[in-house]
JSON list of C-alpha atoms in Angstrom, two decimals:
[
{"chain": "A", "resi": 239, "resn": "MET", "atom": "CA", "xyz": [99.93, 127.02, 106.41]},
{"chain": "A", "resi": 240, "resn": "LYS", "atom": "CA", "xyz": [96.69, 125.57, 105.90]},
{"chain": "A", "resi": 241, "resn": "ASP", "atom": "CA", "xyz": [93.93, 125.79, 108.71]},
{"chain": "A", "resi": 242, "resn": "TYR", "atom": "CA", "xyz": [92.58, 122.23, 109.25]},
{"chain": "A", "resi": 243, "resn": "THR", "atom": "CA", "xyz": [90.60, 122.83, 111.99]},
{"chain": "A", "resi": 244, "resn": "VAL", "atom": "CA", "xyz": [87.44, 121.66, 110.21]},
{"chain": "A", "resi": 245, "resn": "LEU", "atom": "CA", "xyz": [89.48, 118.09, 109.39]},
{"chain": "A", "resi": 246, "resn": "LYS", "atom": "CA", "xyz": [90.93, 117.39, 112.73]},
{"chain": "A", "resi": 247, "resn": "ALA", "atom": "CA", "xyz": [86.63, 118.62, 114.53]},
{"chain": "A", "resi": 248, "resn": "SER", "atom": "CA", "xyz": [85.49, 115.88, 111.97]},
{"chain": "A", "resi": 249, "resn": "PHE", "atom": "CA", "xyz": [88.00, 112.96, 112.23]},
{"chain": "A", "resi": 250, "resn": "GLY", "atom": "CA", "xyz": [87.56, 113.33, 115.86]},
{"chain": "A", "resi": 251, "resn": "LEU", "atom": "CA", "xyz": [83.70, 113.33, 116.49]},
{"chain": "A", "resi": 252, "resn": "HIS", "atom": "CA", "xyz": [83.87, 110.08, 113.70]},
{"chain": "A", "resi": 253, "resn": "ILE", "atom": "CA", "xyz": [86.60, 108.48, 116.25]},
{"chain": "A", "resi": 254, "resn": "LYS", "atom": "CA", "xyz": [84.68, 109.44, 119.56]},
{"chain": "A", "resi": 255, "resn": "LYS", "atom": "CA", "xyz": [81.32, 107.52, 117.38]},
{"chain": "A", "resi": 256, "resn": "ILE", "atom": "CA", "xyz": [83.28, 104.52, 116.71]},
{"chain": "A", "resi": 257, "resn": "ARG", "atom": "CA", "xyz": [84.43, 104.27, 120.89]},
{"chain": "A", "resi": 258, "resn": "GLU", "atom": "CA", "xyz": [81.27, 105.15, 122.04]},
{"chain": "A", "resi": 259, "resn": "SER", "atom": "CA", "xyz": [79.57, 102.48, 119.64]},
{"chain": "A", "resi": 260, "resn": "LYS", "atom": "CA", "xyz": [81.38, 99.76, 120.92]},
{"chain": "A", "resi": 261, "resn": "GLY", "atom": "CA", "xyz": [80.62, 101.24, 124.74]},
{"chain": "A", "resi": 262, "resn": "TYR", "atom": "CA", "xyz": [84.49, 101.69, 125.39]},
{"chain": "A", "resi": 263, "resn": "SER", "atom": "CA", "xyz": [85.90, 104.49, 128.00]},
{"chain": "A", "resi": 264, "resn": "LEU", "atom": "CA", "xyz": [89.10, 106.60, 127.19]},
{"chain": "A", "resi": 265, "resn": "ILE", "atom": "CA", "xyz": [91.07, 104.43, 129.83]},
{"chain": "A", "resi": 266, "resn": "GLU", "atom": "CA", "xyz": [90.04, 101.22, 127.77]},
{"chain": "A", "resi": 267, "resn": "VAL", "atom": "CA", "xyz": [91.22, 102.37, 124.68]},
{"chain": "A", "resi": 268, "resn": "ASP", "atom": "CA", "xyz": [93.96, 103.52, 126.45]},
{"chain": "A", "resi": 269, "resn": "GLN", "atom": "CA", "xyz": [94.46, 99.96, 127.37]},
{"chain": "A", "resi": 270, "resn": "ARG", "atom": "CA", "xyz": [94.38, 98.68, 124.67]},
{"chain": "A", "resi": 271, "resn": "CYS", "atom": "CA", "xyz": [97.06, 100.10, 122.86]},
{"chain": "A", "resi": 272, "resn": "ASP", "atom": "CA", "xyz": [100.21, 102.33, 122.89]},
{"chain": "A", "resi": 273, "resn": "LEU", "atom": "CA", "xyz": [98.04, 105.85, 123.51]},
{"chain": "A", "resi": 274, "resn": "ASP", "atom": "CA", "xyz": [97.64, 108.14, 125.94]},
{"chain": "A", "resi": 275, "resn": "GLU", "atom": "CA", "xyz": [94.32, 109.01, 127.63]},
{"chain": "A", "resi": 276, "resn": "SER", "atom": "CA", "xyz": [94.46, 112.46, 127.60]},
{"chain": "A", "resi": 277, "resn": "ASN", "atom": "CA", "xyz": [96.22, 111.99, 124.05]},
{"chain": "A", "resi": 278, "resn": "ILE", "atom": "CA", "xyz": [93.26, 110.44, 122.44]},
{"chain": "A", "resi": 279, "resn": "SER", "atom": "CA", "xyz": [90.81, 112.74, 124.20]},
{"chain": "A", "resi": 280, "resn": "LYS", "atom": "CA", "xyz": [92.51, 115.63, 122.93]},
{"chain": "A", "resi": 281, "resn": "ILE", "atom": "CA", "xyz": [92.54, 113.83, 119.19]},
{"chain": "A", "resi": 282, "resn": "GLU", "atom": "CA", "xyz": [88.86, 113.35, 119.41]},
{"chain": "A", "resi": 283, "resn": "ASN", "atom": "CA", "xyz": [88.70, 116.86, 120.86]},
{"chain": "A", "resi": 284, "resn": "GLY", "atom": "CA", "xyz": [90.77, 118.11, 117.44]},
{"chain": "A", "resi": 285, "resn": "LYS", "atom": "CA", "xyz": [93.29, 119.53, 119.30]},
{"chain": "A", "resi": 286, "resn": "VAL", "atom": "CA", "xyz": [95.63, 117.88, 117.60]},
{"chain": "A", "resi": 287, "resn": "ASN", "atom": "CA", "xyz": [97.35, 116.52, 114.20]},
{"chain": "A", "resi": 288, "resn": "ILE", "atom": "CA", "xyz": [98.25, 113.35, 114.10]},
{"chain": "A", "resi": 289, "resn": "GLN", "atom": "CA", "xyz": [100.99, 110.63, 112.66]},
{"chain": "A", "resi": 290, "resn": "LEU", "atom": "CA", "xyz": [100.35, 107.28, 110.65]},
{"chain": "A", "resi": 291, "resn": "SER", "atom": "CA", "xyz": [101.35, 105.79, 113.42]},
{"chain": "A", "resi": 292, "resn": "THR", "atom": "CA", "xyz": [98.83, 107.21, 115.73]},
{"chain": "A", "resi": 293, "resn": "ILE", "atom": "CA", "xyz": [96.39, 105.68, 113.10]},
{"chain": "A", "resi": 294, "resn": "PHE", "atom": "CA", "xyz": [97.46, 102.32, 113.84]},
{"chain": "A", "resi": 295, "resn": "GLU", "atom": "CA", "xyz": [97.54, 102.33, 117.42]},
{"chain": "A", "resi": 296, "resn": "LEU", "atom": "CA", "xyz": [93.56, 104.16, 117.25]},
{"chain": "A", "resi": 297, "resn": "ALA", "atom": "CA", "xyz": [92.99, 101.27, 115.33]},
{"chain": "A", "resi": 298, "resn": "LYS", "atom": "CA", "xyz": [94.09, 98.64, 118.09]},
{"chain": "A", "resi": 299, "resn": "GLY", "atom": "CA", "xyz": [92.86, 100.40, 120.81]},
{"chain": "A", "resi": 300, "resn": "LEU", "atom": "CA", "xyz": [89.17, 100.64, 119.17]},
{"chain": "A", "resi": 301, "resn": "GLY", "atom": "CA", "xyz": [89.55, 96.52, 117.64]},
{"chain": "A", "resi": 302, "resn": "ILE", "atom": "CA", "xyz": [88.86, 97.80, 114.03]},
{"chain": "A", "resi": 303, "resn": "GLU", "atom": "CA", "xyz": [91.17, 98.52, 110.70]},
{"chain": "A", "resi": 304, "resn": "PRO", "atom": "CA", "xyz": [92.63, 101.57, 110.00]},
{"chain": "A", "resi": 305, "resn": "LYS", "atom": "CA", "xyz": [91.20, 102.52, 107.14]},
{"chain": "A", "resi": 306, "resn": "GLU", "atom": "CA", "xyz": [88.01, 102.61, 109.13]},
{"chain": "A", "resi": 307, "resn": "LEU", "atom": "CA", "xyz": [88.85, 105.37, 111.10]},
{"chain": "A", "resi": 308, "resn": "LEU", "atom": "CA", "xyz": [88.94, 107.57, 107.27]},
{"chain": "A", "resi": 309, "resn": "ASP", "atom": "CA", "xyz": [86.12, 106.85, 106.46]},
{"chain": "A", "resi": 310, "resn": "PHE", "atom": "CA", "xyz": [84.30, 109.76, 107.43]},
{"chain": "A", "resi": 311, "resn": "LYS", "atom": "CA", "xyz": [82.71, 112.93, 106.16]},
{"chain": "A", "resi": 312, "resn": "ILE", "atom": "CA", "xyz": [83.72, 116.35, 106.63]}
]
């Protein structure tokens, strides 16, 4: 199995930057989508691999298009 630690960390940091740029707390994103605050935190901290459905939920919670979540550099 490949180690995707750097990829997960970069993706998580990207999510966090988007959230903070919009002035949203973890709780606010949680309330705007079908994801738990603790799961969002784990994603932002690069602790978990996520599914496609999670990308769509995060995008909904952040008020952006899903493709914007994948526009980051490693």
